Coordinates of C-alpha atoms in Angstrom, one line a residue:
M1019 CA -71.9 -48.2 -8.8
H1020 CA -72.8 -51.3 -10.5
R1021 CA -73.9 -51.3 -14.1
I1022 CA -75.7 -53.4 -16.7
S1023 CA -74.3 -53.2 -20.2
N1024 CA -76.2 -53.6 -23.4
M1025 CA -73.9 -54.0 -26.3
L1026 CA -75.3 -52.2 -29.4
S1027 CA -74.0 -52.8 -32.9
T1028 CA -75.1 -50.6 -35.8
G1029 CA -74.4 -53.3 -38.4
F1030 CA -71.2 -51.7 -39.7
S1031 CA -67.6 -52.7 -38.9
A1032 CA -67.6 -54.1 -35.4
A1033 CA -64.3 -52.5 -34.8
L1034 CA -65.5 -49.1 -35.6
V1035 CA -69.1 -48.8 -34.4
L1036 CA -69.5 -51.3 -31.5
S1037 CA -70.8 -49.1 -28.5
T1038 CA -71.9 -49.9 -25.0
L1039 CA -75.2 -48.4 -23.5
V1040 CA -74.5 -48.3 -19.7
I1041 CA -77.5 -48.0 -17.3
P1042 CA -76.5 -47.0 -13.8
V1043 CA -78.6 -49.3 -11.7
N1044 CA -78.4 -47.1 -8.6
E1045 CA -80.0 -44.3 -10.7
A1046 CA -82.4 -46.2 -12.9
N1047 CA -83.0 -48.8 -10.2
A1048 CA -83.7 -51.4 -12.9
F1049 CA -82.8 -52.5 -16.3
P1050 CA -85.2 -53.7 -19.0
W1051 CA -84.8 -57.2 -20.6
S1052 CA -87.3 -59.6 -22.3
G1053 CA -90.3 -57.6 -21.5
L1054 CA -89.6 -57.2 -17.8
E1055 CA -87.5 -54.9 -15.5
W1056 CA -85.0 -56.4 -13.3
N1057 CA -82.8 -55.4 -10.4
L1058 CA -79.4 -56.7 -9.8
K1059 CA -78.5 -58.5 -6.7
D1060 CA -75.1 -57.3 -5.2
S1061 CA -73.9 -58.4 -1.7
G1062 CA -70.7 -56.3 -1.7
D1063 CA -68.1 -58.5 0.0
A1064 CA -70.6 -60.5 2.0
A1065 CA -71.4 -64.1 1.4
V1066 CA -75.3 -64.5 1.3
G1067 CA -77.8 -67.2 0.2
P1068 CA -78.0 -69.3 -1.7
G1069 CA -74.7 -71.1 -1.3
P1070 CA -73.7 -68.9 0.5
N1071 CA -72.1 -66.9 -2.3
V1072 CA -70.8 -63.4 -2.9
F1073 CA -73.1 -61.8 -5.6
S1074 CA -71.8 -59.0 -8.0
G1075 CA -74.0 -56.7 -10.1
D1076 CA -71.2 -56.6 -12.6
N1077 CA -71.6 -60.2 -13.6
V1078 CA -74.8 -59.6 -15.8
F1079 CA -74.9 -58.1 -19.2
V1080 CA -77.2 -58.2 -22.4
D1081 CA -75.5 -58.6 -25.8
D1082 CA -76.3 -57.2 -29.1
Q1083 CA -78.7 -60.1 -29.7
N1084 CA -80.7 -59.1 -26.6
R1085 CA -79.4 -62.3 -24.8
L1086 CA -78.8 -62.3 -21.2
H1087 CA -75.3 -63.4 -19.9
M1088 CA -74.7 -64.4 -16.3
L1089 CA -71.3 -65.0 -15.0
I1090 CA -69.6 -66.6 -12.0
E1091 CA -66.0 -65.3 -11.9
D1092 CA -63.1 -64.5 -9.8
E1093 CA -63.2 -60.8 -10.8
D1094 CA -60.4 -59.5 -8.8
G1095 CA -58.0 -62.6 -8.7
D1096 CA -58.4 -62.8 -4.9
G1097 CA -59.9 -66.3 -5.0
V1098 CA -63.4 -65.1 -4.3
W1099 CA -65.7 -66.3 -7.1
R1100 CA -68.7 -63.9 -7.4
S1101 CA -72.1 -65.2 -8.6
S1102 CA -75.0 -63.4 -10.3
E1103 CA -78.8 -62.9 -9.7
I1104 CA -81.5 -60.7 -11.2
I1105 CA -84.9 -60.1 -9.7
S1106 CA -88.1 -58.8 -11.3
T1107 CA -89.2 -55.4 -10.1
R1108 CA -92.8 -56.3 -10.5
A1109 CA -94.8 -58.9 -8.4
V1110 CA -95.7 -62.0 -10.1
G1111 CA -98.3 -64.8 -9.4
Y1112 CA -100.5 -67.3 -11.1
G1113 CA -99.6 -67.7 -14.7
T1114 CA -97.2 -69.2 -17.1
Y1115 CA -93.4 -68.7 -16.9
T1116 CA -90.9 -69.6 -19.7
M1117 CA -87.1 -69.5 -20.2
T1118 CA -85.2 -70.3 -23.3
L1119 CA -81.6 -71.4 -22.4
E1120 CA -79.0 -71.2 -25.1
T1121 CA -76.2 -72.8 -23.1
P1122 CA -76.2 -76.6 -23.4
I1123 CA -77.0 -78.2 -20.0
R1124 CA -74.3 -80.8 -20.5
T1125 CA -71.6 -78.0 -20.5
F1126 CA -72.4 -76.8 -17.1
H1127 CA -69.7 -77.0 -14.4
N1128 CA -70.6 -79.6 -11.8
Q1129 CA -70.7 -77.1 -9.0
A1130 CA -72.7 -74.5 -10.8
V1131 CA -76.4 -73.9 -10.3
L1132 CA -78.8 -72.0 -12.6
G1133 CA -82.1 -71.2 -11.0
F1134 CA -85.3 -69.9 -12.7
F1135 CA -87.8 -69.4 -9.9
T1136 CA -90.4 -67.5 -7.9
W1137 CA -89.7 -66.3 -4.4
S1138 CA -91.4 -64.2 -1.8
T1139 CA -90.0 -62.6 1.3
R1140 CA -93.3 -62.9 3.2
G1141 CA -94.6 -66.0 4.9
R1142 CA -94.0 -69.2 2.7
S1143 CA -91.3 -68.5 0.2
N1144 CA -93.7 -69.2 -2.8
E1145 CA -90.6 -71.1 -4.2
M1146 CA -91.1 -72.9 -7.6
D1147 CA -87.9 -73.7 -9.4
V1148 CA -86.4 -74.8 -12.7
E1149 CA -82.8 -75.6 -11.7
I1150 CA -79.9 -76.9 -13.8
A1151 CA -77.6 -78.5 -11.1
R1152 CA -75.8 -81.6 -9.9
F1153 CA -77.5 -81.9 -6.6
R1154 CA -77.4 -85.8 -6.6
G1155 CA -73.8 -86.6 -7.7
T1156 CA -71.5 -85.7 -10.6
A1157 CA -71.1 -89.0 -12.4
A1158 CA -72.1 -89.2 -16.1
G1159 CA -75.8 -89.7 -16.3
D1160 CA -76.5 -88.3 -12.9
P1161 CA -79.4 -85.9 -13.0
R1162 CA -78.8 -82.2 -13.9
L1163 CA -82.5 -80.9 -14.3
V1164 CA -84.6 -80.2 -11.2
H1165 CA -88.3 -79.3 -11.2
S1166 CA -89.6 -78.3 -7.7
L1167 CA -92.5 -76.8 -5.7
Q1168 CA -90.5 -76.7 -2.5
P1169 CA -90.1 -78.8 -0.6
Q1170 CA -91.1 -81.3 -3.3
S1171 CA -88.7 -81.9 -6.2
S1172 CA -88.1 -84.2 -9.2
H1173 CA -84.6 -84.8 -10.6
Y1174 CA -84.0 -85.8 -14.2
A1175 CA -81.0 -86.7 -16.4
V1176 CA -81.0 -84.7 -19.6
P1177 CA -79.9 -86.3 -22.9
D1178 CA -76.5 -85.2 -24.1
L1179 CA -77.9 -84.4 -27.6
W1180 CA -80.0 -81.6 -26.2
N1181 CA -78.5 -78.2 -26.9
A1182 CA -80.6 -75.1 -26.4
T1183 CA -83.6 -75.9 -24.2
F1184 CA -87.1 -74.5 -23.4
H1185 CA -88.3 -74.5 -19.8
Q1186 CA -91.8 -73.7 -18.7
F1187 CA -93.8 -73.9 -15.4
V1188 CA -97.6 -73.1 -15.0
W1189 CA -98.7 -71.9 -11.6
D1190 CA -102.4 -72.1 -11.0
R1191 CA -104.6 -72.4 -7.8
S1192 CA -104.5 -76.2 -7.7
R1193 CA -101.2 -77.3 -9.3
T1194 CA -97.9 -76.3 -10.6
T1195 CA -96.7 -78.1 -13.8
F1196 CA -93.4 -78.1 -15.4
L1197 CA -92.1 -78.9 -18.9
T1198 CA -88.6 -79.0 -20.3
R1199 CA -87.8 -79.9 -23.9
P1200 CA -85.1 -79.2 -26.5
L1201 CA -85.6 -76.1 -28.5
A1202 CA -84.9 -78.0 -31.8
G1203 CA -84.6 -81.6 -32.9
A1204 CA -86.2 -84.8 -31.5
G1205 CA -86.6 -85.4 -27.8
T1206 CA -89.3 -86.5 -25.4
P1207 CA -90.3 -83.7 -23.1
I1208 CA -89.6 -83.9 -19.4
Q1209 CA -92.7 -83.1 -17.4
S1210 CA -93.6 -82.8 -13.7
S1211 CA -96.7 -81.8 -11.7
F1212 CA -97.1 -80.9 -8.0
G1213 CA -100.3 -80.2 -6.1
S1214 CA -101.3 -77.7 -3.5
P1215 CA -99.2 -74.7 -4.6
P1216 CA -98.8 -71.6 -2.3
R1217 CA -100.9 -68.5 -3.0
P1218 CA -98.9 -65.6 -4.4
T1219 CA -98.2 -62.5 -2.3
N1220 CA -97.5 -58.9 -3.3
T1221 CA -93.8 -59.6 -2.6
T1222 CA -93.5 -62.6 -4.9
N1223 CA -90.9 -62.0 -7.6
L1224 CA -89.4 -63.9 -10.6
R1225 CA -85.7 -64.4 -10.2
I1226 CA -82.8 -66.0 -12.1
N1227 CA -79.6 -66.8 -10.4
F1228 CA -76.3 -68.5 -11.3
W1229 CA -74.2 -69.6 -8.3
L1230 CA -72.0 -72.3 -6.8
R1231 CA -73.1 -75.1 -4.5
A1232 CA -71.8 -74.4 -1.0
G1233 CA -70.1 -71.3 -2.3
V1234 CA -67.0 -73.3 -3.1
A1235 CA -64.6 -72.3 -5.9
P1236 CA -65.3 -74.4 -9.1
A1237 CA -62.6 -77.2 -9.3
G1238 CA -60.5 -76.8 -12.4
A1239 CA -62.0 -73.7 -13.6
T1240 CA -59.4 -71.3 -15.1
S1241 CA -62.0 -68.8 -16.8
P1242 CA -65.4 -67.4 -15.8
L1243 CA -68.4 -69.7 -15.9
E1244 CA -71.1 -68.3 -18.1
V1245 CA -74.7 -69.1 -19.1
I1246 CA -76.6 -67.4 -21.9
I1247 CA -80.4 -67.0 -21.8
R1248 CA -82.2 -66.1 -25.0
S1249 CA -85.4 -65.0 -23.3
V1250 CA -87.8 -65.3 -20.5
S1251 CA -91.5 -64.5 -20.2
Y1252 CA -94.3 -64.3 -17.6
T1253 CA -97.9 -64.4 -18.7
P1254 CA -100.4 -63.7 -15.9
A1255 CA -103.3 -66.2 -15.6

């Protein structure tokens, strides 16, 4: 039974009063976070897409500041690094999608991918993505940010001075437009626009995943990889 943990602090001594609220996902079927309900992706011992990777429902938790943590880790010390993914329980469609990412993009492992995207299991995939990934090389200055309306994509280098970042895409009937900017401080926003987006279906969901390119163990990593997401939102058109 896989669980999502929400650490709750009452404000007194953390050593005395820190407690854990545990929601059994196979009973509640979903956990609430940032105004939506989410299911956990768990593939057992099977490697599945993307990657392929093994996905564990244990690699997701919400902390006492209501921030989402997603991990990639070798949980059992068996050399198998398990990734994480959450899937909205409600269908989504035209509208505005936002994600506030606390983890600085420059700190991502070169093999790690963070995806914030829509996906449908029916017909065209309805895939629109904001991805943080080194898809085009790992040298300094190579792009880490991807905006895509599949199969179209634009790749961008992100300034090292950017810390927390805000990501948005707007899906309407004629275009999908993307914007990424630093959450604080100066910085020119990165923007993309793609025409002819797909139409939503009743199986289109919002997803967030954190995984390894080609499912290969992260070179040089001796501890879990982690991203922290402050919030997400979906506002229907």
